[in-house]
Amino acid sequence: MNTNERKLTHHSHFQYHMKHGIPVQVYELGCHIDIGLITAVDAYFVELEGTLYNRGTFTFISRPGY
């Protein structure tokens, strides 16, 4: 992971990415699943352009400039 790619762990990270339109890459068990913009977030789920991902199951990586 380079310096521009950071793991999103706190609710404020997800809100910041949603507010500023910063793409997020989704991984499950180390495998790339999806990449896109966050359209909604709560304490348990992240929505990327219509698809819900459980925050406890998936890993979310910041992808600015994608």
mmCIF file with all atom_site columns, C-alpha atoms in Angstrom:
data_model
loop_
_atom_site.group_PDB
_atom_site.id
_atom_site.type_symbol
_atom_site.label_atom_id
_atom_site.label_alt_id
_atom_site.label_comp_id
_atom_site.label_asym_id
_atom_site.label_entity_id
_atom_site.label_seq_id
_atom_site.pdbx_PDB_ins_code
_atom_site.Cartn_x
_atom_site.Cartn_y
_atom_site.Cartn_z
_atom_site.occupancy
_atom_site.B_iso_or_equiv
_atom_site.pdbx_formal_charge
_atom_site.auth_seq_id
_atom_site.auth_comp_id
_atom_site.auth_asym_id
_atom_site.auth_atom_id
_atom_site.pdbx_PDB_model_num
ATOM 1  C CA . MET A 1 1  ? 0.000   0.000   0.000  1.00 0.00 ? 1  MET A CA 1
ATOM 2  C CA . ASN A 1 2  ? 1.526   3.338   -0.969 1.00 0.00 ? 2  ASN A CA 1
ATOM 3  C CA . THR A 1 3  ? 1.183   6.613   0.945  1.00 0.00 ? 3  THR A CA 1
ATOM 4  C CA . ASN A 1 4  ? -1.957  7.626   -0.977 1.00 0.00 ? 4  ASN A CA 1
ATOM 5  C CA . GLU A 1 5  ? -3.756  4.371   -0.150 1.00 0.00 ? 5  GLU A CA 1
ATOM 6  C CA . ARG A 1 6  ? -5.011  4.171   3.420  1.00 0.00 ? 6  ARG A CA 1
ATOM 7  C CA . LYS A 1 7  ? -7.365  1.789   5.162  1.00 0.00 ? 7  LYS A CA 1
ATOM 8  C CA . LEU A 1 8  ? -10.639 3.381   6.238  1.00 0.00 ? 8  LEU A CA 1
ATOM 9  C CA . THR A 1 9  ? -11.428 2.356   9.804  1.00 0.00 ? 9  THR A CA 1
ATOM 10 C CA . HIS A 1 10 ? -13.342 5.174   11.500 1.00 0.00 ? 10 HIS A CA 1
ATOM 11 C CA . HIS A 1 11 ? -16.783 6.502   10.630 1.00 0.00 ? 11 HIS A CA 1
ATOM 12 C CA . SER A 1 12 ? -15.245 9.915   9.987  1.00 0.00 ? 12 SER A CA 1
ATOM 13 C CA . HIS A 1 13 ? -12.983 8.377   7.287  1.00 0.00 ? 13 HIS A CA 1
ATOM 14 C CA . PHE A 1 14 ? -16.017 7.098   5.380  1.00 0.00 ? 14 PHE A CA 1
ATOM 15 C CA . GLN A 1 15 ? -17.890 10.393  5.776  1.00 0.00 ? 15 GLN A CA 1
ATOM 16 C CA . TYR A 1 16 ? -14.868 12.361  4.522  1.00 0.00 ? 16 TYR A CA 1
ATOM 17 C CA . HIS A 1 17 ? -14.546 10.165  1.429  1.00 0.00 ? 17 HIS A CA 1
ATOM 18 C CA . MET A 1 18 ? -18.268 10.431  0.711  1.00 0.00 ? 18 MET A CA 1
ATOM 19 C CA . LYS A 1 19 ? -18.316 14.226  1.164  1.00 0.00 ? 19 LYS A CA 1
ATOM 20 C CA . HIS A 1 20 ? -15.266 14.802  -1.050 1.00 0.00 ? 20 HIS A CA 1
ATOM 21 C CA . GLY A 1 21 ? -15.978 12.167  -3.714 1.00 0.00 ? 21 GLY A CA 1
ATOM 22 C CA . ILE A 1 22 ? -12.805 10.166  -3.077 1.00 0.00 ? 22 ILE A CA 1
ATOM 23 C CA . PRO A 1 23 ? -12.943 6.636   -4.530 1.00 0.00 ? 23 PRO A CA 1
ATOM 24 C CA . VAL A 1 24 ? -12.726 3.613   -2.235 1.00 0.00 ? 24 VAL A CA 1
ATOM 25 C CA . GLN A 1 25 ? -11.545 0.126   -3.122 1.00 0.00 ? 25 GLN A CA 1
ATOM 26 C CA . VAL A 1 26 ? -13.264 -2.829  -1.436 1.00 0.00 ? 26 VAL A CA 1
ATOM 27 C CA . TYR A 1 27 ? -11.490 -6.070  -0.480 1.00 0.00 ? 27 TYR A CA 1
ATOM 28 C CA . GLU A 1 28 ? -12.757 -9.329  0.984  1.00 0.00 ? 28 GLU A CA 1
ATOM 29 C CA . LEU A 1 29 ? -10.110 -11.623 2.476  1.00 0.00 ? 29 LEU A CA 1
ATOM 30 C CA . GLY A 1 30 ? -7.435  -9.790  0.479  1.00 0.00 ? 30 GLY A CA 1
ATOM 31 C CA . CYS A 1 31 ? -9.253  -10.091 -2.867 1.00 0.00 ? 31 CYS A CA 1
ATOM 32 C CA . HIS A 1 32 ? -10.373 -7.000  -4.765 1.00 0.00 ? 32 HIS A CA 1
ATOM 33 C CA . ILE A 1 33 ? -14.178 -6.886  -4.967 1.00 0.00 ? 33 ILE A CA 1
ATOM 34 C CA . ASP A 1 34 ? -15.161 -3.385  -6.123 1.00 0.00 ? 34 ASP A CA 1
ATOM 35 C CA . ILE A 1 35 ? -14.081 0.222   -6.474 1.00 0.00 ? 35 ILE A CA 1
ATOM 36 C CA . GLY A 1 36 ? -16.246 3.323   -6.529 1.00 0.00 ? 36 GLY A CA 1
ATOM 37 C CA . LEU A 1 37 ? -17.676 6.278   -4.679 1.00 0.00 ? 37 LEU A CA 1
ATOM 38 C CA . ILE A 1 38 ? -19.414 6.018   -1.331 1.00 0.00 ? 38 ILE A CA 1
ATOM 39 C CA . THR A 1 39 ? -23.060 7.020   -1.706 1.00 0.00 ? 39 THR A CA 1
ATOM 40 C CA . ALA A 1 40 ? -24.178 6.257   1.885  1.00 0.00 ? 40 ALA A CA 1
ATOM 41 C CA . VAL A 1 41 ? -22.656 5.080   5.153  1.00 0.00 ? 41 VAL A CA 1
ATOM 42 C CA . ASP A 1 42 ? -23.809 4.133   8.636  1.00 0.00 ? 42 ASP A CA 1
ATOM 43 C CA . ALA A 1 43 ? -22.298 2.286   11.589 1.00 0.00 ? 43 ALA A CA 1
ATOM 44 C CA . TYR A 1 44 ? -22.664 -1.114  9.903  1.00 0.00 ? 44 TYR A CA 1
ATOM 45 C CA . PHE A 1 45 ? -22.724 -0.681  6.129  1.00 0.00 ? 45 PHE A CA 1
ATOM 46 C CA . VAL A 1 46 ? -21.084 1.279   3.332  1.00 0.00 ? 46 VAL A CA 1
ATOM 47 C CA . GLU A 1 47 ? -22.940 1.776   0.069  1.00 0.00 ? 47 GLU A CA 1
ATOM 48 C CA . LEU A 1 48 ? -20.862 2.094   -3.089 1.00 0.00 ? 48 LEU A CA 1
ATOM 49 C CA . GLU A 1 49 ? -23.044 3.241   -5.969 1.00 0.00 ? 49 GLU A CA 1
ATOM 50 C CA . GLY A 1 50 ? -26.007 1.048   -4.982 1.00 0.00 ? 50 GLY A CA 1
ATOM 51 C CA . THR A 1 51 ? -24.180 -1.959  -3.496 1.00 0.00 ? 51 THR A CA 1
ATOM 52 C CA . LEU A 1 52 ? -24.069 -2.459  0.277  1.00 0.00 ? 52 LEU A CA 1
ATOM 53 C CA . TYR A 1 53 ? -20.932 -3.757  1.997  1.00 0.00 ? 53 TYR A CA 1
ATOM 54 C CA . ASN A 1 54 ? -20.773 -4.759  5.653  1.00 0.00 ? 54 ASN A CA 1
ATOM 55 C CA . ARG A 1 55 ? -18.085 -2.749  7.455  1.00 0.00 ? 55 ARG A CA 1
ATOM 56 C CA . GLY A 1 56 ? -17.167 -5.754  9.604  1.00 0.00 ? 56 GLY A CA 1
ATOM 57 C CA . THR A 1 57 ? -16.691 -8.132  6.673  1.00 0.00 ? 57 THR A CA 1
ATOM 58 C CA . PHE A 1 58 ? -14.943 -6.030  4.046  1.00 0.00 ? 58 PHE A CA 1
ATOM 59 C CA . THR A 1 59 ? -11.789 -3.886  4.024  1.00 0.00 ? 59 THR A CA 1
ATOM 60 C CA . PHE A 1 60 ? -11.974 -0.400  2.521  1.00 0.00 ? 60 PHE A CA 1
ATOM 61 C CA . ILE A 1 61 ? -8.926  1.333   1.039  1.00 0.00 ? 61 ILE A CA 1
ATOM 62 C CA . SER A 1 62 ? -8.749  4.985   -0.017 1.00 0.00 ? 62 SER A CA 1
ATOM 63 C CA . ARG A 1 63 ? -7.943  5.417   -3.710 1.00 0.00 ? 63 ARG A CA 1
ATOM 64 C CA . PRO A 1 64 ? -7.537  9.167   -4.340 1.00 0.00 ? 64 PRO A CA 1
ATOM 65 C CA . GLY A 1 65 ? -6.851  10.016  -7.952 1.00 0.00 ? 65 GLY A CA 1
ATOM 66 C CA . TYR A 1 66 ? -8.374  6.813   -9.319 1.00 0.00 ? 66 TYR A CA 1
#
